[in-house]
Amino acid sequence: AVVSTQSGHYGRGCNVMVDAGIIKKTQESLGTIIKKPPLTEKLLSKPPFRYLHDIISEVTKATGFLEGLYDDNEKVSSAIKDKDSKMLYLQKAIDAVGLTIGTSLSVRPSKIIAGQEAEKTNEFLQYLGRCAGKGADNEVVKRVRKGDKPTKKSESSKDGNKAKKPKEEASKGKAKERDSSKGRGRREQSGSKERVSGSKERSKERVSGSSKERASKERPERGRRERKEEKKEDPSKEKSDKKEREHKKDERKDKHEKEEQRDKEEKREKEERREKEERREEERRRRKEAEEAAAQQPDSQEQEGDPEADEEKPLTNGFHETEDTTPARI
């Protein structure tokens, strides 16, 4: 995956394609040290000088790494205007990182300022984060200010390897010849031993094969004879076994029938309980309906009075007169 960018907050840019994995490594290396400037993909895909100046300044402020490397006028990005000053500023940081890790970096300040070699620039920033994690290193700062430069490890090792190669190749050739002569003798000896051992093994296999065949033929015959003898010796045992099997079979059958009967009884009990509940519920519902109907009917006797009682009462107009039923005297 690659990241393409055309512009950024720190200045005008151009189309640059950078592997997203490289940018992610840079973000992981510096993200734990600084919070600003933002480590975005667009800015890291083509980091301008001002952006790099801000990163180096924040790393120095946070960890103390590169402290004392720059003069006061170099600590302000706006004061560094010409190309040579920018290249000198970046070269100091690159040399300090190279001396710390023990080897020179392949990134060039002129390419960084021109907006090129973005991947190598990200590599430099990753090493910067690793070195800053170790803290301040005054010895490295002194060496850079003196003008010391980091050297490549590979150059000295390559020269030494070139001188050693002819001698090593000659010694290897002689050793191979000795090994090949020894190997031929060993192979001849091992071949004769293998032939002897092979003939012995084949003879053993023939003997063992014939014995196995005889044993395999005798085995089933022996088994049949033993079974016949057992039947002759103990016929009553076979009868008792048969009875025991039948008895177990009857027991399983009885057990199964009992389980079925128990299931039927439980089912019938559940059905009876359900019917009882339904009858109770129906009776409860009817009683409730009757009570509601009785409550809704008007009580005519209380409102209009009892007409039979009114007919029985005599009209006295307030006077209680009674009929004289005694006979008149003459």
PDB file of N, CA and C in Angstrom, residues 218-293:
ATOM      1  N   GLU A 218      -3.136 -73.305  12.433  1.00  0.00           N
ATOM      2  CA  GLU A 218      -3.466 -74.076  13.626  1.00  0.00           C
ATOM      3  C   GLU A 218      -4.423 -73.326  14.552  1.00  0.00           C
ATOM      4  N   ARG A 219      -4.370 -72.005  14.540  1.00  0.00           N
ATOM      5  CA  ARG A 219      -5.153 -71.217  15.493  1.00  0.00           C
ATOM      6  C   ARG A 219      -6.661 -71.451  15.354  1.00  0.00           C
ATOM      7  N   PRO A 220      -7.273 -71.312  14.168  1.00  0.00           N
ATOM      8  CA  PRO A 220      -8.723 -71.533  14.081  1.00  0.00           C
ATOM      9  C   PRO A 220      -9.131 -72.967  14.401  1.00  0.00           C
ATOM     10  N   GLU A 221      -8.306 -73.951  14.001  1.00  0.00           N
ATOM     11  CA  GLU A 221      -8.631 -75.350  14.313  1.00  0.00           C
ATOM     12  C   GLU A 221      -8.637 -75.575  15.811  1.00  0.00           C
ATOM     13  N   ARG A 222      -7.631 -75.015  16.497  1.00  0.00           N
ATOM     14  CA  ARG A 222      -7.563 -75.142  17.953  1.00  0.00           C
ATOM     15  C   ARG A 222      -8.783 -74.524  18.609  1.00  0.00           C
ATOM     16  N   GLY A 223      -9.211 -73.349  18.091  1.00  0.00           N
ATOM     17  CA  GLY A 223     -10.380 -72.682  18.659  1.00  0.00           C
ATOM     18  C   GLY A 223     -11.647 -73.506  18.487  1.00  0.00           C
ATOM     19  N   ARG A 224     -11.808 -74.120  17.329  1.00  0.00           N
ATOM     20  CA  ARG A 224     -12.996 -74.953  17.103  1.00  0.00           C
ATOM     21  C   ARG A 224     -12.998 -76.172  18.026  1.00  0.00           C
ATOM     22  N   ARG A 225     -11.827 -76.796  18.186  1.00  0.00           N
ATOM     23  CA  ARG A 225     -11.748 -77.966  19.073  1.00  0.00           C
ATOM     24  C   ARG A 225     -12.085 -77.585  20.512  1.00  0.00           C
ATOM     25  N   GLU A 226     -11.565 -76.445  20.961  1.00  0.00           N
ATOM     26  CA  GLU A 226     -11.835 -76.021  22.338  1.00  0.00           C
ATOM     27  C   GLU A 226     -13.317 -75.767  22.557  1.00  0.00           C
ATOM     28  N   ARG A 227     -13.988 -75.142  21.582  1.00  0.00           N
ATOM     29  CA  ARG A 227     -15.418 -74.876  21.741  1.00  0.00           C
ATOM     30  C   ARG A 227     -16.227 -76.165  21.786  1.00  0.00           C
ATOM     31  N   LYS A 228     -15.845 -77.132  20.927  1.00  0.00           N
ATOM     32  CA  LYS A 228     -16.558 -78.411  20.948  1.00  0.00           C
ATOM     33  C   LYS A 228     -16.382 -79.117  22.279  1.00  0.00           C
ATOM     34  N   GLU A 229     -15.141 -79.110  22.803  1.00  0.00           N
ATOM     35  CA  GLU A 229     -14.888 -79.764  24.087  1.00  0.00           C
ATOM     36  C   GLU A 229     -15.673 -79.107  25.214  1.00  0.00           C
ATOM     37  N   GLU A 230     -15.773 -77.770  25.189  1.00  0.00           N
ATOM     38  CA  GLU A 230     -16.536 -77.072  26.235  1.00  0.00           C
ATOM     39  C   GLU A 230     -18.006 -77.473  26.195  1.00  0.00           C
ATOM     40  N   LYS A 231     -18.546 -77.601  24.979  1.00  0.00           N
ATOM     41  CA  LYS A 231     -19.958 -77.980  24.873  1.00  0.00           C
ATOM     42  C   LYS A 231     -20.182 -79.399  25.387  1.00  0.00           C
ATOM     43  N   LYS A 232     -19.244 -80.324  25.084  1.00  0.00           N
ATOM     44  CA  LYS A 232     -19.382 -81.697  25.557  1.00  0.00           C
ATOM     45  C   LYS A 232     -19.244 -81.779  27.062  1.00  0.00           C
ATOM     46  N   GLU A 233     -18.313 -81.059  27.606  1.00  0.00           N
ATOM     47  CA  GLU A 233     -18.041 -81.130  29.043  1.00  0.00           C
ATOM     48  C   GLU A 233     -19.193 -80.577  29.871  1.00  0.00           C
ATOM     49  N   ASP A 234     -19.811 -79.473  29.486  1.00  0.00           N
ATOM     50  CA  ASP A 234     -20.784 -78.804  30.357  1.00  0.00           C
ATOM     51  C   ASP A 234     -22.013 -78.394  29.545  1.00  0.00           C
ATOM     52  N   PRO A 235     -22.915 -79.355  29.223  1.00  0.00           N
ATOM     53  CA  PRO A 235     -24.147 -78.984  28.503  1.00  0.00           C
ATOM     54  C   PRO A 235     -25.126 -78.240  29.394  1.00  0.00           C
ATOM     55  N   SER A 236     -25.074 -78.518  30.701  1.00  0.00           N
ATOM     56  CA  SER A 236     -25.994 -77.851  31.625  1.00  0.00           C
ATOM     57  C   SER A 236     -25.717 -76.356  31.716  1.00  0.00           C
ATOM     58  N   LYS A 237     -24.461 -75.998  31.547  1.00  0.00           N
ATOM     59  CA  LYS A 237     -24.098 -74.564  31.609  1.00  0.00           C
ATOM     60  C   LYS A 237     -24.771 -73.783  30.492  1.00  0.00           C
ATOM     61  N   GLU A 238     -24.835 -74.391  29.304  1.00  0.00           N
ATOM     62  CA  GLU A 238     -25.487 -73.713  28.180  1.00  0.00           C
ATOM     63  C   GLU A 238     -26.971 -73.510  28.457  1.00  0.00           C
ATOM     64  N   LYS A 239     -27.618 -74.547  29.077  1.00  0.00           N
ATOM     65  CA  LYS A 239     -29.044 -74.425  29.404  1.00  0.00           C
ATOM     66  C   LYS A 239     -29.274 -73.320  30.432  1.00  0.00           C
ATOM     67  N   SER A 240     -28.392 -73.294  31.443  1.00  0.00           N
ATOM     68  CA  SER A 240     -28.547 -72.262  32.480  1.00  0.00           C
ATOM     69  C   SER A 240     -28.342 -70.855  31.906  1.00  0.00           C
ATOM     70  N   ASP A 241     -27.385 -70.744  30.987  1.00  0.00           N
ATOM     71  CA  ASP A 241     -27.174 -69.447  30.340  1.00  0.00           C
ATOM     72  C   ASP A 241     -28.389 -69.022  29.542  1.00  0.00           C
ATOM     73  N   LYS A 242     -28.990 -69.994  28.869  1.00  0.00           N
ATOM     74  CA  LYS A 242     -30.189 -69.692  28.076  1.00  0.00           C
ATOM     75  C   LYS A 242     -31.335 -69.234  28.968  1.00  0.00           C
ATOM     76  N   LYS A 243     -31.498 -69.944  30.097  1.00  0.00           N
ATOM     77  CA  LYS A 243     -32.557 -69.544  31.036  1.00  0.00           C
ATOM     78  C   LYS A 243     -32.299 -68.148  31.596  1.00  0.00           C
ATOM     79  N   GLU A 244     -31.044 -67.894  31.899  1.00  0.00           N
ATOM     80  CA  GLU A 244     -30.709 -66.568  32.447  1.00  0.00           C
ATOM     81  C   GLU A 244     -30.982 -65.467  31.436  1.00  0.00           C
ATOM     82  N   ARG A 245     -30.678 -65.717  30.168  1.00  0.00           N
ATOM     83  CA  ARG A 245     -30.964 -64.717  29.141  1.00  0.00           C
ATOM     84  C   ARG A 245     -32.459 -64.482  28.996  1.00  0.00           C
ATOM     85  N   GLU A 246     -33.238 -65.584  29.032  1.00  0.00           N
ATOM     86  CA  GLU A 246     -34.695 -65.432  28.934  1.00  0.00           C
ATOM     87  C   GLU A 246     -35.249 -64.679  30.135  1.00  0.00           C
ATOM     88  N   HIS A 247     -34.694 -64.997  31.325  1.00  0.00           N
ATOM     89  CA  HIS A 247     -35.161 -64.318  32.539  1.00  0.00           C
ATOM     90  C   HIS A 247     -34.880 -62.808  32.467  1.00  0.00           C
ATOM     91  N   LYS A 248     -33.690 -62.457  31.985  1.00  0.00           N
ATOM     92  CA  LYS A 248     -33.353 -61.031  31.839  1.00  0.00           C
ATOM     93  C   LYS A 248     -34.253 -60.354  30.813  1.00  0.00           C
ATOM     94  N   LYS A 249     -34.555 -61.109  29.757  1.00  0.00           N
ATOM     95  CA  LYS A 249     -35.449 -60.556  28.739  1.00  0.00           C
ATOM     96  C   LYS A 249     -36.837 -60.281  29.306  1.00  0.00           C
ATOM     97  N   ASP A 250     -37.355 -61.252  30.134  1.00  0.00           N
ATOM     98  CA  ASP A 250     -38.668 -61.053  30.765  1.00  0.00           C
ATOM     99  C   ASP A 250     -38.649 -59.878  31.722  1.00  0.00           C
ATOM    100  N   GLU A 251     -37.540 -59.747  32.449  1.00  0.00           N
ATOM    101  CA  GLU A 251     -37.438 -58.624  33.384  1.00  0.00           C
ATOM    102  C   GLU A 251     -37.468 -57.286  32.649  1.00  0.00           C
ATOM    103  N   ARG A 252     -36.743 -57.218  31.538  1.00  0.00           N
ATOM    104  CA  ARG A 252     -36.764 -55.971  30.767  1.00  0.00           C
ATOM    105  C   ARG A 252     -38.152 -55.673  30.229  1.00  0.00           C
ATOM    106  N   LYS A 253     -38.863 -56.742  29.792  1.00  0.00           N
ATOM    107  CA  LYS A 253     -40.215 -56.548  29.266  1.00  0.00           C
ATOM    108  C   LYS A 253     -41.157 -56.046  30.351  1.00  0.00           C
ATOM    109  N   ASP A 254     -41.084 -56.691  31.561  1.00  0.00           N
ATOM    110  CA  ASP A 254     -41.937 -56.256  32.679  1.00  0.00           C
ATOM    111  C   ASP A 254     -41.635 -54.816  33.069  1.00  0.00           C
ATOM    112  N   LYS A 255     -40.378 -54.498  33.088  1.00  0.00           N
ATOM    113  CA  LYS A 255     -39.992 -53.131  33.451  1.00  0.00           C
ATOM    114  C   LYS A 255     -40.550 -52.122  32.447  1.00  0.00           C
ATOM    115  N   HIS A 256     -40.482 -52.504  31.175  1.00  0.00           N
ATOM    116  CA  HIS A 256     -41.010 -51.612  30.144  1.00  0.00           C
ATOM    117  C   HIS A 256     -42.525 -51.437  30.283  1.00  0.00           C
ATOM    118  N   GLU A 257     -43.230 -52.560  30.571  1.00  0.00           N
ATOM    119  CA  GLU A 257     -44.688 -52.467  30.742  1.00  0.00           C
ATOM    120  C   GLU A 257     -45.059 -51.617  31.947  1.00  0.00           C
ATOM    121  N   LYS A 258     -44.288 -51.794  33.046  1.00  0.00           N
ATOM    122  CA  LYS A 258     -44.565 -50.983  34.242  1.00  0.00           C
ATOM    123  C   LYS A 258     -44.357 -49.494  33.963  1.00  0.00           C
ATOM    124  N   GLU A 259     -43.307 -49.202  33.224  1.00  0.00           N
ATOM    125  CA  GLU A 259     -43.057 -47.789  32.899  1.00  0.00           C
ATOM    126  C   GLU A 259     -44.173 -47.213  32.044  1.00  0.00           C
ATOM    127  N   GLU A 260     -44.668 -48.041  31.089  1.00  0.00           N
ATOM    128  CA  GLU A 260     -45.786 -47.575  30.249  1.00  0.00           C
ATOM    129  C   GLU A 260     -47.040 -47.353  31.089  1.00  0.00           C
ATOM    130  N   GLN A 261     -47.322 -48.310  32.018  1.00  0.00           N
ATOM    131  CA  GLN A 261     -48.492 -48.164  32.879  1.00  0.00           C
ATOM    132  C   GLN A 261     -48.394 -46.930  33.758  1.00  0.00           C
ATOM    133  N   ARG A 262     -47.183 -46.681  34.287  1.00  0.00           N
ATOM    134  CA  ARG A 262     -46.994 -45.497  35.120  1.00  0.00           C
ATOM    135  C   ARG A 262     -47.184 -44.208  34.328  1.00  0.00           C
ATOM    136  N   ASP A 263     -46.684 -44.208  33.089  1.00  0.00           N
ATOM    137  CA  ASP A 263     -46.874 -43.020  32.246  1.00  0.00           C
ATOM    138  C   ASP A 263     -48.339 -42.766  31.960  1.00  0.00           C
ATOM    139  N   LYS A 264     -49.117 -43.885  31.718  1.00  0.00           N
ATOM    140  CA  LYS A 264     -50.555 -43.724  31.443  1.00  0.00           C
ATOM    141  C   LYS A 264     -51.281 -43.172  32.662  1.00  0.00           C
ATOM    142  N   GLU A 265     -50.924 -43.688  33.856  1.00  0.00           N
ATOM    143  CA  GLU A 265     -51.580 -43.205  35.084  1.00  0.00           C
ATOM    144  C   GLU A 265     -51.278 -41.721  35.312  1.00  0.00           C
ATOM    145  N   GLU A 266     -50.016 -41.356  35.119  1.00  0.00           N
ATOM    146  CA  GLU A 266     -49.668 -39.942  35.302  1.00  0.00           C
ATOM    147  C   GLU A 266     -50.419 -39.063  34.310  1.00  0.00           C
ATOM    148  N   LYS A 267     -50.551 -39.557  33.078  1.00  0.00           N
ATOM    149  CA  LYS A 267     -51.270 -38.781  32.070  1.00  0.00           C
ATOM    150  C   LYS A 267     -52.740 -38.634  32.440  1.00  0.00           C
ATOM    151  N   ARG A 268     -53.351 -39.753  32.948  1.00  0.00           N
ATOM    152  CA  ARG A 268     -54.761 -39.697  33.338  1.00  0.00           C
ATOM    153  C   ARG A 268     -54.970 -38.749  34.517  1.00  0.00           C
ATOM    154  N   GLU A 269     -54.034 -38.789  35.496  1.00  0.00           N
ATOM    155  CA  GLU A 269     -54.149 -37.887  36.651  1.00  0.00           C
ATOM    156  C   GLU A 269     -54.066 -36.424  36.223  1.00  0.00           C
ATOM    157  N   LYS A 270     -53.155 -36.159  35.297  1.00  0.00           N
ATOM    158  CA  LYS A 270     -53.034 -34.783  34.804  1.00  0.00           C
ATOM    159  C   LYS A 270     -54.310 -34.334  34.107  1.00  0.00           C
ATOM    160  N   GLU A 271     -54.914 -35.264  33.333  1.00  0.00           N
ATOM    161  CA  GLU A 271     -56.152 -34.916  32.626  1.00  0.00           C
ATOM    162  C   GLU A 271     -57.284 -34.642  33.603  1.00  0.00           C
ATOM    163  N   GLU A 272     -57.362 -35.474  34.669  1.00  0.00           N
ATOM    164  CA  GLU A 272     -58.420 -35.255  35.680  1.00  0.00           C
ATOM    165  C   GLU A 272     -58.225 -33.927  36.397  1.00  0.00           C
ATOM    166  N   ARG A 273     -56.974 -33.624  36.757  1.00  0.00           N
ATOM    167  CA  ARG A 273     -56.735 -32.343  37.419  1.00  0.00           C
ATOM    168  C   ARG A 273     -57.107 -31.167  36.521  1.00  0.00           C
ATOM    169  N   ARG A 274     -56.803 -31.332  35.238  1.00  0.00           N
ATOM    170  CA  ARG A 274     -57.137 -30.242  34.308  1.00  0.00           C
ATOM    171  C   ARG A 274     -58.651 -30.064  34.186  1.00  0.00           C
ATOM    172  N   GLU A 275     -59.391 -31.189  34.125  1.00  0.00           N
ATOM    173  CA  GLU A 275     -60.855 -31.090  34.027  1.00  0.00           C
ATOM    174  C   GLU A 275     -61.452 -30.458  35.283  1.00  0.00           C
ATOM    175  N   LYS A 276     -60.911 -30.843  36.460  1.00  0.00           N
ATOM    176  CA  LYS A 276     -61.406 -30.240  37.706  1.00  0.00           C
ATOM    177  C   LYS A 276     -61.177 -28.737  37.722  1.00  0.00           C
ATOM    178  N   GLU A 277     -60.013 -28.343  37.288  1.00  0.00           N
ATOM    179  CA  GLU A 277     -59.713 -26.905  37.240  1.00  0.00           C
ATOM    180  C   GLU A 277     -60.659 -26.187  36.292  1.00  0.00           C
ATOM    181  N   GLU A 278     -60.949 -26.821  35.153  1.00  0.00           N
ATOM    182  CA  GLU A 278     -61.870 -26.183  34.197  1.00  0.00           C
ATOM    183  C   GLU A 278     -63.268 -26.048  34.778  1.00  0.00           C
ATOM    184  N   ARG A 279     -63.749 -27.114  35.502  1.00  0.00           N
ATOM    185  CA  ARG A 279     -65.084 -27.038  36.122  1.00  0.00           C
ATOM    186  C   ARG A 279     -65.133 -25.947  37.178  1.00  0.00           C
ATOM    187  N   ARG A 280     -64.066 -25.884  38.006  1.00  0.00           N
ATOM    188  CA  ARG A 280     -64.040 -24.823  39.019  1.00  0.00           C
ATOM    189  C   ARG A 280     -64.058 -23.447  38.370  1.00  0.00           C
ATOM    190  N   GLU A 281     -63.289 -23.310  37.328  1.00  0.00           N
ATOM    191  CA  GLU A 281     -63.236 -22.020  36.658  1.00  0.00           C
ATOM    192  C   GLU A 281     -64.591 -21.654  36.046  1.00  0.00           C
ATOM    193  N   GLU A 282     -65.285 -22.654  35.485  1.00  0.00           N
ATOM    194  CA  GLU A 282     -66.613 -22.409  34.890  1.00  0.00           C
ATOM    195  C   GLU A 282     -67.622 -22.026  35.963  1.00  0.00           C
ATOM    196  N   GLU A 283     -67.584 -22.739  37.096  1.00  0.00           N
ATOM    197  CA  GLU A 283     -68.502 -22.429  38.205  1.00  0.00           C
ATOM    198  C   GLU A 283     -68.225 -21.027  38.747  1.00  0.00           C
ATOM    199  N   ARG A 284     -66.944 -20.695  38.868  1.00  0.00           N
ATOM    200  CA  ARG A 284     -66.579 -19.368  39.353  1.00  0.00           C
ATOM    201  C   ARG A 284     -67.076 -18.279  38.404  1.00  0.00           C
ATOM    202  N   ARG A 285     -66.944 -18.575  37.114  1.00  0.00           N
ATOM    203  CA  ARG A 285     -67.376 -17.587  36.126  1.00  0.00           C
ATOM    204  C   ARG A 285     -68.890 -17.388  36.159  1.00  0.00           C
ATOM    205  N   ARG A 286     -69.668 -18.486  36.290  1.00  0.00           N
ATOM    206  CA  ARG A 286     -71.137 -18.370  36.356  1.00  0.00           C
ATOM    207  C   ARG A 286     -71.593 -17.612  37.595  1.00  0.00           C
ATOM    208  N   ARG A 287     -70.913 -17.929  38.716  1.00  0.00           N
ATOM    209  CA  ARG A 287     -71.294 -17.229  39.950  1.00  0.00           C
ATOM    210  C   ARG A 287     -71.044 -15.732  39.820  1.00  0.00           C
ATOM    211  N   LYS A 288     -69.944 -15.400  39.207  1.00  0.00           N
ATOM    212  CA  LYS A 288     -69.606 -13.980  39.040  1.00  0.00           C
ATOM    213  C   LYS A 288     -70.619 -13.288  38.131  1.00  0.00           C
ATOM    214  N   GLU A 289     -71.042 -13.979  37.047  1.00  0.00           N
ATOM    215  CA  GLU A 289     -72.044 -13.397  36.139  1.00  0.00           C
ATOM    216  C   GLU A 289     -73.374 -13.204  36.846  1.00  0.00           C
ATOM    217  N   ALA A 290     -73.740 -14.174  37.690  1.00  0.00           N
ATOM    218  CA  ALA A 290     -75.011 -14.052  38.421  1.00  0.00           C
ATOM    219  C   ALA A 290     -74.964 -12.872  39.378  1.00  0.00           C
ATOM    220  N   GLU A 291     -73.846 -12.722  40.073  1.00  0.00           N
ATOM    221  CA  GLU A 291     -73.726 -11.603  41.008  1.00  0.00           C
ATOM    222  C   GLU A 291     -73.794 -10.268  40.279  1.00  0.00           C
ATOM    223  N   GLU A 292     -73.126 -10.198  39.117  1.00  0.00           N
ATOM    224  CA  GLU A 292     -73.174  -8.944  38.358  1.00  0.00           C
ATOM    225  C   GLU A 292     -74.579  -8.640  37.863  1.00  0.00           C
ATOM    226  N   ALA A 293     -75.343  -9.695  37.433  1.00  0.00           N
ATOM    227  CA  ALA A 293     -76.718  -9.481  36.954  1.00  0.00           C
ATOM    228  C   ALA A 293     -77.620  -9.028  38.091  1.00  0.00           C
TER     229      ALA A 293
END
